[in-house]
PDB file of C-alpha atoms in Angstrom:
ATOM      1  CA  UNK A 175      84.859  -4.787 177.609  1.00 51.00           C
ATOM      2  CA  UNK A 176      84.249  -8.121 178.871  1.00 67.00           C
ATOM      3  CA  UNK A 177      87.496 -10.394 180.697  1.00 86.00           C
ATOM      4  CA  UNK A 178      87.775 -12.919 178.496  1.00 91.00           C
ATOM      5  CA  UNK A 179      88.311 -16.723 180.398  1.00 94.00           C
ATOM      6  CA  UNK A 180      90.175 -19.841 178.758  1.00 95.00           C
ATOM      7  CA  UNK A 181      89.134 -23.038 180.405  1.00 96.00           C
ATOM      8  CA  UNK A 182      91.304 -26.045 179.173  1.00 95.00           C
ATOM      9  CA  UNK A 183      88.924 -29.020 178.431  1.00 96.00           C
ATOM     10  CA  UNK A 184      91.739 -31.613 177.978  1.00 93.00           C
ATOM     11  CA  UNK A 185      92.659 -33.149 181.033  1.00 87.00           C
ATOM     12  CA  UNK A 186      94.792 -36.506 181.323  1.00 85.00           C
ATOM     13  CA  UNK A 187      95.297 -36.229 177.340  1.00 90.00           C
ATOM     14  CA  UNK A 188      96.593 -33.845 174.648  1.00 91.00           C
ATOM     15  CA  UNK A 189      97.038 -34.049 170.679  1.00 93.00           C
ATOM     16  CA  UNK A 190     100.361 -36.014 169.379  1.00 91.00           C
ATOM     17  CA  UNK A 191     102.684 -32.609 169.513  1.00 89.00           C
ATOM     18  CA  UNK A 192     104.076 -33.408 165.541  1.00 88.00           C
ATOM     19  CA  UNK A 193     101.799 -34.963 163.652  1.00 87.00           C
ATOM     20  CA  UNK A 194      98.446 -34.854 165.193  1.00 93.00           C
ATOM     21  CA  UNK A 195      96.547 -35.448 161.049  1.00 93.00           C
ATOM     22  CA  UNK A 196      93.429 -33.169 161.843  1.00 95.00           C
ATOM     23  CA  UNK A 197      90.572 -33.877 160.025  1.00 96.00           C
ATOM     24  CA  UNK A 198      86.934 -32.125 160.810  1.00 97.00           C
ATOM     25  CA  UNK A 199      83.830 -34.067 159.463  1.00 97.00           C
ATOM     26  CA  UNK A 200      79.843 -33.303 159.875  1.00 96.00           C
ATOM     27  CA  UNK A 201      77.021 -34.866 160.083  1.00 95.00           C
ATOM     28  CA  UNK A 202      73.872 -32.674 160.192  1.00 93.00           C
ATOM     29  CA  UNK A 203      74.595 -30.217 162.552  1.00 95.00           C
ATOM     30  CA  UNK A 204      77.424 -32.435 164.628  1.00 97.00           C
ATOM     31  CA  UNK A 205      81.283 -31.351 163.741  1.00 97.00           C
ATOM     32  CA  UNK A 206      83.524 -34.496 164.710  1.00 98.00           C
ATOM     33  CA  UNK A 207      87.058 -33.142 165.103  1.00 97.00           C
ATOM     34  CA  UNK A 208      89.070 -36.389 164.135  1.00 97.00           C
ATOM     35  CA  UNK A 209      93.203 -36.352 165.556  1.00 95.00           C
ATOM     36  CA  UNK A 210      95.823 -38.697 167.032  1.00 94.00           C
ATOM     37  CA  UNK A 211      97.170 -38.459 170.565  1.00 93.00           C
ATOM     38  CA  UNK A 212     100.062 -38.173 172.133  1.00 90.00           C
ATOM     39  CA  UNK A 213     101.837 -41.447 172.839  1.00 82.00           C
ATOM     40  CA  UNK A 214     103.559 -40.046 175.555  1.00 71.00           C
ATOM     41  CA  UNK A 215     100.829 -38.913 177.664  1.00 61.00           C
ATOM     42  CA  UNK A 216      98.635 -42.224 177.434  1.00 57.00           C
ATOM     43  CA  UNK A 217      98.922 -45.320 179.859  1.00 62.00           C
ATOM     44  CA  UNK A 218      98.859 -47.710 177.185  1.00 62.00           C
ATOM     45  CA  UNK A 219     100.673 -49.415 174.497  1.00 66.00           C
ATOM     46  CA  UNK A 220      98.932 -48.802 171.593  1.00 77.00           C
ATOM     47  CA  UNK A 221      98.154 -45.810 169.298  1.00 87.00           C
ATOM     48  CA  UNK A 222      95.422 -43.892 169.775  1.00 91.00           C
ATOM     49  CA  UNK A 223      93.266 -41.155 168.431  1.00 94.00           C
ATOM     50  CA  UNK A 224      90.482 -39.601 169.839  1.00 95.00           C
ATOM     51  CA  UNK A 225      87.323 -37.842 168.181  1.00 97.00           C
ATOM     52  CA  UNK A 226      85.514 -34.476 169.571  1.00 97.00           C
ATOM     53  CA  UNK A 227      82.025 -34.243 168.813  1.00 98.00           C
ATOM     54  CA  UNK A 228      80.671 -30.834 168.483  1.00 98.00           C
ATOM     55  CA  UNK A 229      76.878 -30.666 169.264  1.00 97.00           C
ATOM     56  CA  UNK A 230      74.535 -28.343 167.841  1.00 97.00           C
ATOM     57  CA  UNK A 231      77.403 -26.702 165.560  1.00 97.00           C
ATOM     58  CA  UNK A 232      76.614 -23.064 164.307  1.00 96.00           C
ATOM     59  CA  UNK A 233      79.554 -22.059 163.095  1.00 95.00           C
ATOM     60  CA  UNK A 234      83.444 -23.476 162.490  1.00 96.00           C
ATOM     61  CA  UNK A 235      86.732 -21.718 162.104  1.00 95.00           C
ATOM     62  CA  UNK A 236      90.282 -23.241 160.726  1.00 94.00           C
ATOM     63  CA  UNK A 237      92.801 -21.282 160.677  1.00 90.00           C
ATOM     64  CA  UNK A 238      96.773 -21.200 159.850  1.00 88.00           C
ATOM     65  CA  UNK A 239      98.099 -19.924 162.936  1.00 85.00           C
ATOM     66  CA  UNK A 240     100.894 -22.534 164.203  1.00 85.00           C
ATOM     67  CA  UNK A 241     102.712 -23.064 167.401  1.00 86.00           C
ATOM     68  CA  UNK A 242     105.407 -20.635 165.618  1.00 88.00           C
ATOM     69  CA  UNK A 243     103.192 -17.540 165.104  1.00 87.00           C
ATOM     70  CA  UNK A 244     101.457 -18.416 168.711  1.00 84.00           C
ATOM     71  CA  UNK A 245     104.655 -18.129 170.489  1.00 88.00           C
ATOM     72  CA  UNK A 246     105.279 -14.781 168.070  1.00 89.00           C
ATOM     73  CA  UNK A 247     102.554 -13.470 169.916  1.00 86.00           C
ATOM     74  CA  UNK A 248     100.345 -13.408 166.376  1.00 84.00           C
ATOM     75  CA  UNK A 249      96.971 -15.112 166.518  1.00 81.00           C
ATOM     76  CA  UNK A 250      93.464 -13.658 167.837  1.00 83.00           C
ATOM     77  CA  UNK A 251      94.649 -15.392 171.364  1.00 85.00           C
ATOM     78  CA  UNK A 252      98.196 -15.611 171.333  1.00 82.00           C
ATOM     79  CA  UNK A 253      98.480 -12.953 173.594  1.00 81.00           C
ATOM     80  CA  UNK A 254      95.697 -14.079 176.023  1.00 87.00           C
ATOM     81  CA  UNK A 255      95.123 -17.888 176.187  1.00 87.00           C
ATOM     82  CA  UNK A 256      97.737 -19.630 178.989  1.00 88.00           C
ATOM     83  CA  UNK A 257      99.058 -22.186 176.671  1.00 88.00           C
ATOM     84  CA  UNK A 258      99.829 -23.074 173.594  1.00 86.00           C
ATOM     85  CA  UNK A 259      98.561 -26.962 172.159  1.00 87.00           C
ATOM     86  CA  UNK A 260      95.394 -27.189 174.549  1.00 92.00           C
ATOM     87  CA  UNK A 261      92.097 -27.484 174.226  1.00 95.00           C
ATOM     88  CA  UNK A 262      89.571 -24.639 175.683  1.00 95.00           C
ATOM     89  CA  UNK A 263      86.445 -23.644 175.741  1.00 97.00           C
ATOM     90  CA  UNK A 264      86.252 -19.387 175.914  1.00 95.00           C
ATOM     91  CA  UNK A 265      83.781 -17.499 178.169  1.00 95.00           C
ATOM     92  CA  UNK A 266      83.353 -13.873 178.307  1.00 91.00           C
ATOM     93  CA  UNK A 267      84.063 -12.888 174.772  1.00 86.00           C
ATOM     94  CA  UNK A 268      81.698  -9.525 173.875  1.00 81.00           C
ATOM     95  CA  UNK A 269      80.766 -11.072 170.556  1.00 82.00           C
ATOM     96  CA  UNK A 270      81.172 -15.069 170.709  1.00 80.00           C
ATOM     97  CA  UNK A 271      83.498 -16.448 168.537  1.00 80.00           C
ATOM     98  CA  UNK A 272      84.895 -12.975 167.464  1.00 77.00           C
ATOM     99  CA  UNK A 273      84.711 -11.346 163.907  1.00 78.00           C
ATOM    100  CA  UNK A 274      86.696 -13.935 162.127  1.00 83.00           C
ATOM    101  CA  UNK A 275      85.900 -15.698 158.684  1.00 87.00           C
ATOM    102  CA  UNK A 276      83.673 -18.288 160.006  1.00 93.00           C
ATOM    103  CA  UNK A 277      82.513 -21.314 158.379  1.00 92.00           C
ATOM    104  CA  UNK A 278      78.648 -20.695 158.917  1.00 93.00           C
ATOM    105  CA  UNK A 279      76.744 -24.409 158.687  1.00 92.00           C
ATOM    106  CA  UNK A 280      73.281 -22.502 161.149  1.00 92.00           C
ATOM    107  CA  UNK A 281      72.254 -19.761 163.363  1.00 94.00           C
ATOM    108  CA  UNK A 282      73.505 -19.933 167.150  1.00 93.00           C
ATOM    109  CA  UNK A 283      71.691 -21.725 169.148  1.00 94.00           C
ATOM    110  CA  UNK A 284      70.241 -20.297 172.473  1.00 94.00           C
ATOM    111  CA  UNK A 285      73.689 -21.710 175.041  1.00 94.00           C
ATOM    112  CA  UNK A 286      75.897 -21.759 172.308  1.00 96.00           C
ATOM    113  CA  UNK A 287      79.533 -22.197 173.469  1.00 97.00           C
ATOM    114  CA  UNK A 288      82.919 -21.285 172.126  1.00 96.00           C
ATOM    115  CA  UNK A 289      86.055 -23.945 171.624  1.00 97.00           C
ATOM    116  CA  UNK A 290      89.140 -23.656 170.788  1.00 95.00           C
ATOM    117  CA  UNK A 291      92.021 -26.279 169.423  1.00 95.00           C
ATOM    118  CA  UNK A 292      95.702 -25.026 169.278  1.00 91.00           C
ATOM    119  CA  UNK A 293      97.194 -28.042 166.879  1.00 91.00           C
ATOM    120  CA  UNK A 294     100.981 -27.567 166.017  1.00 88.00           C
ATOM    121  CA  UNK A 295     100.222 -26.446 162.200  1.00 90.00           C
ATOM    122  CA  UNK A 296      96.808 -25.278 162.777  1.00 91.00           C
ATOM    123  CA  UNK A 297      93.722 -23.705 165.074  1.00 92.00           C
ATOM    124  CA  UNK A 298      90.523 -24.748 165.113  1.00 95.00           C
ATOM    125  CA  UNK A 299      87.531 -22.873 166.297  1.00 95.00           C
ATOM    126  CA  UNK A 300      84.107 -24.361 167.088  1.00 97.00           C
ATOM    127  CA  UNK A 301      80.714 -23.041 168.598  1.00 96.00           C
ATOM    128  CA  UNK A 302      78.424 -25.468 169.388  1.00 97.00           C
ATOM    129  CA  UNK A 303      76.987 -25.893 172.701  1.00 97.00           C
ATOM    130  CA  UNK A 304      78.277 -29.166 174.025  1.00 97.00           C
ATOM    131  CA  UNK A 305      81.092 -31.424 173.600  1.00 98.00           C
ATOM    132  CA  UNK A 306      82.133 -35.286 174.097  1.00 97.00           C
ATOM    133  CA  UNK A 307      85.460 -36.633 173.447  1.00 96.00           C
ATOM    134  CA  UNK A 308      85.403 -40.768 172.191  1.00 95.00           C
ATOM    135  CA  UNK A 309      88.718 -42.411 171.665  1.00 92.00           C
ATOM    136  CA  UNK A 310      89.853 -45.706 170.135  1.00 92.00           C
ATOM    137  CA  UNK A 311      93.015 -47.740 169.449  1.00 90.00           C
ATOM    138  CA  UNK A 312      94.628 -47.054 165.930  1.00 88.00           C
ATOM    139  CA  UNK A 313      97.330 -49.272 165.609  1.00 75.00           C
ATOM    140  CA  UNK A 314     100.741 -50.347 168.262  1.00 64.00           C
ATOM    141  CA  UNK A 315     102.760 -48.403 169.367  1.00 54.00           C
TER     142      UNK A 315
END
């Protein structure tokens, strides 16, 4: 069995801890993962939101588990990723991505990668094999 590896992508940012309003769009084979940020963590005086773009998208995953049932040690990674509300990408996993009830949009691509979104009401699951991260200015604060 393979040692399984979270590395948290989100650095100098995280989602707005209440009320994030997800929303996952595509575009061919691009999934943009749409959310608001936290006010609290940004050096600026406005609202933002940021979008994650997905490249090369095989397959997507969302799921119910909340910060609740994470901290009840249920989920597929409650037990094993460091922290709850981050973003990650996995390495190591036997079979990528896990035998879950995947959303498939295409067949893995050769140096397909694993991500993983811990929301407050939600998780979202994404294998693609790169990401970018664009933010913009929503409203004031």
């Amino acid at each position: 069995m393979n040692k399984i590896t979270f590395i948290q992508l989100n650095e100098h940012w995280e989602a707005a801890p209440n009320a994030p309003s997800v929303d996952v769009k595509f575009s061919g084979s691009t999934a943009e993962l749409w959310f608001l940020l936290n006010p609290g963590r940004q050096k600026s005086s406005s609202r933002e939101a940021a979008t994650i773009r997905f490249v090369n998208c095989s397959r997507w995953n969302w799921d119910a588990t909340n910060d609740h049932a994470w901290f009840s040690g249920e989920g597929r990674y409650a037990k094993q990723a460091p922290k709850w509300g981050e973003f990650y990408e996995i390495v190591g996993e036997e079979k990528l991505g896990g035998c879950v009830d995947w959303e498939v949009m295409n067949v893995d691509p050769e140096g397909a990668r694993h991500f993983l979104f811990y929301f407050r009401d939600e998780t979202l699951e994404f294998i693609a094999t790169d990401w970018s991260i664009e933010r913009e200015v929503v409203s004031p604060a």
